[in-house]
Tab-separated table of C-alpha atoms (C1' of nucleotides) in Angstrom:
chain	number	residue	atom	x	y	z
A	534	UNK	CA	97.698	82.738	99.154
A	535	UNK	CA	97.874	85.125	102.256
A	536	UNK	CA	99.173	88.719	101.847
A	537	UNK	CA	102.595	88.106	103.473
A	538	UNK	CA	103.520	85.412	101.387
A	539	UNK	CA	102.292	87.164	97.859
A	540	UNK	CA	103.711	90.407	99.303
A	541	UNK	CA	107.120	88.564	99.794
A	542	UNK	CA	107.157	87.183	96.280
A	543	UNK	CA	105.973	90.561	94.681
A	544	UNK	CA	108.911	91.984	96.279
A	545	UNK	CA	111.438	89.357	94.495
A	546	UNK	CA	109.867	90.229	91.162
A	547	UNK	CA	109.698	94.243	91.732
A	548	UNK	CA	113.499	95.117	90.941
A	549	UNK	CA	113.898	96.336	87.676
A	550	UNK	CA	117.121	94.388	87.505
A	551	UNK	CA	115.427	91.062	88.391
A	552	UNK	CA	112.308	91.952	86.479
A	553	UNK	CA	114.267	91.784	83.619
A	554	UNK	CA	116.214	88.895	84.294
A	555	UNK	CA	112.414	86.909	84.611
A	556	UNK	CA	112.245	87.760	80.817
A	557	UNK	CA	115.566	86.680	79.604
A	558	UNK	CA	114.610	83.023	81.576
A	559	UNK	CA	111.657	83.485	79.402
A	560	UNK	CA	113.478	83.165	76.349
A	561	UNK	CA	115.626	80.155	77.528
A	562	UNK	CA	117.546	78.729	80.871
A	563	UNK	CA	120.775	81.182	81.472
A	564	UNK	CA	123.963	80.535	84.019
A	565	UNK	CA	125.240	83.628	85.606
A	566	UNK	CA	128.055	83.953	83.762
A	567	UNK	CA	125.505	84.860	80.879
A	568	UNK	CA	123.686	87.558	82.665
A	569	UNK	CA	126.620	89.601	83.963
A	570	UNK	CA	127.484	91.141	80.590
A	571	UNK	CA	124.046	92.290	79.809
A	572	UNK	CA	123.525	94.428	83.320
A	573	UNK	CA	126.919	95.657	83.785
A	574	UNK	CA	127.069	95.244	87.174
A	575	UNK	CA	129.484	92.391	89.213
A	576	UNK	CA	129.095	88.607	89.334
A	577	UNK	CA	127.841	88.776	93.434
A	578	UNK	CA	125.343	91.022	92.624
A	579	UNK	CA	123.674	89.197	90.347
A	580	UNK	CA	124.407	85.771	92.360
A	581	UNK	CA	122.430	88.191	94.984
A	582	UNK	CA	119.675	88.348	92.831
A	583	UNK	CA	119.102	84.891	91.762
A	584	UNK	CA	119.224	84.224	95.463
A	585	UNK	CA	116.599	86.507	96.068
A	586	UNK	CA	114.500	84.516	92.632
A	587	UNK	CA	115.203	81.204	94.143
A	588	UNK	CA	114.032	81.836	97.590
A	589	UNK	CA	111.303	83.550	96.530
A	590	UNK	CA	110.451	80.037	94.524
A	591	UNK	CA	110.430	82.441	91.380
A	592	UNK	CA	113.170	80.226	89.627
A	593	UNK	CA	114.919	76.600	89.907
A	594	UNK	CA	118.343	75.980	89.974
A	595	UNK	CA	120.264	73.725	88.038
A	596	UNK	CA	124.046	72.968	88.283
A	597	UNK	CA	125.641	71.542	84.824
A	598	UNK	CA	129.008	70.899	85.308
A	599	UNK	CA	130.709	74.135	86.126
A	600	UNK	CA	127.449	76.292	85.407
A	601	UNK	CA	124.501	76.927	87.686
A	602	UNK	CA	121.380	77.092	85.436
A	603	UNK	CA	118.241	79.017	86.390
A	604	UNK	CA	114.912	78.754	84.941
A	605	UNK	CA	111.392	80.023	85.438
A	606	UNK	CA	108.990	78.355	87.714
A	607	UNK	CA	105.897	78.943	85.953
A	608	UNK	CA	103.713	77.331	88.207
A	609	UNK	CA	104.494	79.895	91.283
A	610	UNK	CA	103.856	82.811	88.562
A	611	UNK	CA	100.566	81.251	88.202
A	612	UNK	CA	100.128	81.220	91.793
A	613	UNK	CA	101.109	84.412	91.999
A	614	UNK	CA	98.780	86.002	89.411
A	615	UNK	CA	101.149	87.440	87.248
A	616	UNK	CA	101.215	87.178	83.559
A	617	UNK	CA	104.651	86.570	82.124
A	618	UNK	CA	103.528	87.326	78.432
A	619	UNK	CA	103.547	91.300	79.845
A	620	UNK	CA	107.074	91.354	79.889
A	621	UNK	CA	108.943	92.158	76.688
A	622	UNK	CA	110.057	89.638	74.581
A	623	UNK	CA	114.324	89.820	75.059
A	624	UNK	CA	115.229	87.947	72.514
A	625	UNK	CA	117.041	89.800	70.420
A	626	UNK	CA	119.008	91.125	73.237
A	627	UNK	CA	119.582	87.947	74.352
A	628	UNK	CA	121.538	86.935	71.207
A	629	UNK	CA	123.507	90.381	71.030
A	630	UNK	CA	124.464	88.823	73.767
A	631	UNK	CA	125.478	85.574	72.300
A	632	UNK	CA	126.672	87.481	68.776
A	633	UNK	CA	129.551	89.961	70.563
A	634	UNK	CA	131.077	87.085	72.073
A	635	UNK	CA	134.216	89.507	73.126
A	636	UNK	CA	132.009	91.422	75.626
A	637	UNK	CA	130.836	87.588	77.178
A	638	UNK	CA	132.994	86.485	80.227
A	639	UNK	CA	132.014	83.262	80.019
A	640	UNK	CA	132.568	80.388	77.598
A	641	UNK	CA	129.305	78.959	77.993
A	642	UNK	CA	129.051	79.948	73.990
A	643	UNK	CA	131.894	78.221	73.363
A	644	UNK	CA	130.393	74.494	74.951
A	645	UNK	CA	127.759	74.367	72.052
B	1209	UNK	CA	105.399	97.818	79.211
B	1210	UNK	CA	109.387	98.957	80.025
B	1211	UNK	CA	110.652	96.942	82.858
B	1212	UNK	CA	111.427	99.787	85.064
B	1213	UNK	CA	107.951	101.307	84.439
B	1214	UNK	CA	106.476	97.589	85.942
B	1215	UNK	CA	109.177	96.927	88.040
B	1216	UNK	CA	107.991	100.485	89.693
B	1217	UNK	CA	104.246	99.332	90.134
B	1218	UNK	CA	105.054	95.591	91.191
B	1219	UNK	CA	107.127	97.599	93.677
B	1220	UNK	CA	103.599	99.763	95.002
B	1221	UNK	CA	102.239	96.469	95.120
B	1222	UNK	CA	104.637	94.352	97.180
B	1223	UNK	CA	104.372	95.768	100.785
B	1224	UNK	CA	101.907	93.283	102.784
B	1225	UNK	CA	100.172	96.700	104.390
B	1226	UNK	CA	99.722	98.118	100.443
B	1227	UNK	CA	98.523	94.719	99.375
B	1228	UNK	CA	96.312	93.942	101.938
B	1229	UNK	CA	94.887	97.697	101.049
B	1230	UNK	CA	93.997	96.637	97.472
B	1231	UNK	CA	92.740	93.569	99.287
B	1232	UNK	CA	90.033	95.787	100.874
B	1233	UNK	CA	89.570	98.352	97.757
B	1234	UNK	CA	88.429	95.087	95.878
B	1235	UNK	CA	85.356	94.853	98.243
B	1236	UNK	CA	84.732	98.939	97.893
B	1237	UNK	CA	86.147	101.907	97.915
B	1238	UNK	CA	87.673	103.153	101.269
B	1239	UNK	CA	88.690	105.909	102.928
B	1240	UNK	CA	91.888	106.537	104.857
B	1241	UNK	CA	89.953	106.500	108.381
B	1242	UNK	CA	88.561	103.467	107.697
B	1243	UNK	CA	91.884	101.713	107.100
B	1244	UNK	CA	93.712	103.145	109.716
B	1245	UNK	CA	91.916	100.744	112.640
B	1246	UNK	CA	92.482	97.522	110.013
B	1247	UNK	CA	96.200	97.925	110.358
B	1248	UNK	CA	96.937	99.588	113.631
B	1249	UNK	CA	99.614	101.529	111.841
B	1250	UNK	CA	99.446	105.350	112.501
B	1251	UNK	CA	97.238	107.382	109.974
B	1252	UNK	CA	99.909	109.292	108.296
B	1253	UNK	CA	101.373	105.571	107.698
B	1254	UNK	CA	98.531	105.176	105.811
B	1255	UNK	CA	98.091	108.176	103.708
B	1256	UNK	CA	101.760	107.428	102.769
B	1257	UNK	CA	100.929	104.112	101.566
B	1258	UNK	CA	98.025	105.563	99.729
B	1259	UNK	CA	100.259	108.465	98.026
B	1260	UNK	CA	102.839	105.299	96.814
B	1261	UNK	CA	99.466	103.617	95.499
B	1262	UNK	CA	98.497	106.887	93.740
B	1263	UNK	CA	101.679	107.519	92.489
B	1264	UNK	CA	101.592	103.917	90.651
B	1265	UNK	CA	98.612	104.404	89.463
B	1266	UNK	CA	97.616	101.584	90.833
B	1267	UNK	CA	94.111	103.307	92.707
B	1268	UNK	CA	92.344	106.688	92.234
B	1269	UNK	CA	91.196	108.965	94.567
B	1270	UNK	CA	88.513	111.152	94.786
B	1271	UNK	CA	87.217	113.500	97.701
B	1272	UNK	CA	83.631	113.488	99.261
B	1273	UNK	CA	82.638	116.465	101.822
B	1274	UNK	CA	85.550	115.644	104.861
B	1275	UNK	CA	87.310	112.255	103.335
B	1276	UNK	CA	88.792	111.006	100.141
B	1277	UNK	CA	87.837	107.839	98.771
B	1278	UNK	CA	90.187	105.509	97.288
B	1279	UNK	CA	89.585	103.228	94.631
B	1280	UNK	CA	90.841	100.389	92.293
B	1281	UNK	CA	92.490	101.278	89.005
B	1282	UNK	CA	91.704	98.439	87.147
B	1283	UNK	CA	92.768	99.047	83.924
B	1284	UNK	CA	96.428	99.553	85.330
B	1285	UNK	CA	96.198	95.971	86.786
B	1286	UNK	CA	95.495	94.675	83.548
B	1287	UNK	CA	98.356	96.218	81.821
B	1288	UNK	CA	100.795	95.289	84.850
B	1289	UNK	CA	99.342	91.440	84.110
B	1290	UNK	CA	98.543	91.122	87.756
B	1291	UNK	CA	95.322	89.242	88.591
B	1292	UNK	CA	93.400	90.437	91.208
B	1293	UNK	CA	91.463	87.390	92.142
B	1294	UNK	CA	94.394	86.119	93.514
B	1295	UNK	CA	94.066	88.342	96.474
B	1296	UNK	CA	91.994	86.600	99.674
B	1297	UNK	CA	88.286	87.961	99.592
B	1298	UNK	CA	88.211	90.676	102.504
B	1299	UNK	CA	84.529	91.241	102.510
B	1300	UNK	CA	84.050	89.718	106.313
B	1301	UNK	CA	86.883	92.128	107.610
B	1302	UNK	CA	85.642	95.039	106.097
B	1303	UNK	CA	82.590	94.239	107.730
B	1304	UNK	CA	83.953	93.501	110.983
B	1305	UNK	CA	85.132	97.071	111.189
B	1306	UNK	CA	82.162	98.271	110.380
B	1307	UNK	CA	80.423	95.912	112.592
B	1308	UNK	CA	82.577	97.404	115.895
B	1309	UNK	CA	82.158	100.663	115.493
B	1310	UNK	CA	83.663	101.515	118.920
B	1311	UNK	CA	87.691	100.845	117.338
B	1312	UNK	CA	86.809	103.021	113.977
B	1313	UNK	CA	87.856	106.180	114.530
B	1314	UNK	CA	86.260	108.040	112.040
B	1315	UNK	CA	82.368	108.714	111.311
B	1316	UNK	CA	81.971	107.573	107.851
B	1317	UNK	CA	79.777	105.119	108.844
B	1318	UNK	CA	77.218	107.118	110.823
B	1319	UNK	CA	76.724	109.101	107.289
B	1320	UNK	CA	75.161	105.910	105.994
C	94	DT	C1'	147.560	68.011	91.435
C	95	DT	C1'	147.701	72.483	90.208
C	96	DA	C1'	145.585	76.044	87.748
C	97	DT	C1'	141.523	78.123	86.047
C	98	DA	C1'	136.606	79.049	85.576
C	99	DA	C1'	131.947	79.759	87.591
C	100	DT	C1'	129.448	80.761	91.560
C	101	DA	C1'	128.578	81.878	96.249
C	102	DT	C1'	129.504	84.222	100.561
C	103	DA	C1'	131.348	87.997	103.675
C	104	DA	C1'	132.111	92.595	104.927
C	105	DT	C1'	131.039	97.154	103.917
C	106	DC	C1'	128.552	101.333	102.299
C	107	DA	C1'	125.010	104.740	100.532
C	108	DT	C1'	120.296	105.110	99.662
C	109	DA	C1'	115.419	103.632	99.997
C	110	DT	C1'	111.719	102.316	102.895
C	111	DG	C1'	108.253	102.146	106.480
C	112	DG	C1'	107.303	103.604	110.733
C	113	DT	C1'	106.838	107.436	114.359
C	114	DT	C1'	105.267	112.268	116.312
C	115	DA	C1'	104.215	117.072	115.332
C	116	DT	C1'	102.136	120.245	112.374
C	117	DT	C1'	99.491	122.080	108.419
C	118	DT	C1'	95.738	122.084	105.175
C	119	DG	C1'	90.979	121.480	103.807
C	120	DT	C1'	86.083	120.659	104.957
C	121	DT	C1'	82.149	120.459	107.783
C	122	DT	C1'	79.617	121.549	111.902
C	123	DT	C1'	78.257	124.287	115.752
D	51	DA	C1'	83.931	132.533	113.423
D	52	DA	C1'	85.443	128.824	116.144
D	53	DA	C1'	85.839	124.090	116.991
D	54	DA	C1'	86.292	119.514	115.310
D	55	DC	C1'	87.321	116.092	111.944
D	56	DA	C1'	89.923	113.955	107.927
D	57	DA	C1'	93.941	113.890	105.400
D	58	DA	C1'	98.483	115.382	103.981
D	59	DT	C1'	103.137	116.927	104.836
D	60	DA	C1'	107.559	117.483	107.476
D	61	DA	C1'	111.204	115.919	110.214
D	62	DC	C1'	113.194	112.140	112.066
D	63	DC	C1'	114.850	107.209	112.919
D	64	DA	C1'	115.869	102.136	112.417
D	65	DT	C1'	116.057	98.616	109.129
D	66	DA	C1'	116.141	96.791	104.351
D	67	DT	C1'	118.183	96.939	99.910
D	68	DG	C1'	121.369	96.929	96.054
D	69	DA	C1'	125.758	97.811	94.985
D	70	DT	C1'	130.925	97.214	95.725
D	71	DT	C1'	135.521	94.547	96.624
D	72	DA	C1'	137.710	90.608	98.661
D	73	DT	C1'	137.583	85.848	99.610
D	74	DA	C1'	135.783	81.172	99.708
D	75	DT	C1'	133.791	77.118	97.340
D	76	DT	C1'	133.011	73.887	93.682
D	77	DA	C1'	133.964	71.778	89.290
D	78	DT	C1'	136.564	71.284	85.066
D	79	DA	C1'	141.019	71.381	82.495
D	80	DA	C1'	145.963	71.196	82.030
DNA sequence: TTATAATATAATCATATGGTTATTTGTTTT
DNA sequence: AAAACAAATAACCATATGATTATATTATAA
């Protein structure tokens, strides 16, 4: 892959906000709606981010009824070069998340 | 590794001038004269781009009579999962600038 | 069909970034 | 010691970035 082009996706991935959002999709597919309460910051700026993930062809897209589900595209972080299994697993953190359902905006948690 | 600490070095990493640098340190260690005429960005502009390297820890540096070499830190590319054979081979560029002596602006390569 | 929920987009702002030119620092050469 | 070369630092500027609030858009639920 040419410099540009690696450069550009390197870029996507080198936000420690979107950095960690790669390893939360590593643990399973999340909407939005899921990843606002564990950042603290607003909804657009993490719809900002995702945009930046998706056009970087870091992560697909996937609308399920009223949620828009993002997951890894593993095959452009093997393209890129970078191992995934560096990242820390976020498990845990991920069902906090899920456990505190008061601090959740959402009621994705509710749908299962 | 903490996701701001990689975050911080995938950040070094994804500037196409910075990349293309690591590019070239993958064929052999360089100094800042000799990158200066690969880029046609201003020498300062370069030793900037070096000092964000350094400060990742993402090359070393070492000084030789008049210049300071640059190298590779490989280890740290191993821990930041980043694969360096990704990166286009830049052998036959390095060598062009060495080959055209006229555009490099420095003497390293009457030392040799 | 109206309200509500989830997401995206627009407008705005402060800070970071990558470049420039001018100058300083360190080393070698004359 | 003076001149020349290599690199770093300082001051500056235009653009990119990551956040905000306000407003649209899209889909479900009442």
């Amino acid at each position: 892959m040419e410099f540009e082009n690696l450069a550009g996706k390197l870029k996507a991935l080198s936000e420690p906000t979107r950095l960690k959002i790669i390893g939360l999709l590593k643990v399973r597919d999340c909407c939005v709606c899921e990843l606002v309460p564990v950042f603290g910051i607003s909804q657009p700026a993490i719809s900002k981010h995702m945009f930046r993930l998706k056009s970087a062809g870091l992560v697909k897209e996937e609308r399920r009824g009223k949620w828009v589900f993002y997951s890894l595209n593993k095959e452009a972080f093997k393209e890129l070069g970078f191992d995934l299994s560096v990242l820390p697993d976020l498990t845990n953190e991920l069902k906090a998340i899920e456990d505190q359902g008061s601090s959740v905006q959402c009621n994705i948690l509710e749908q299962a």
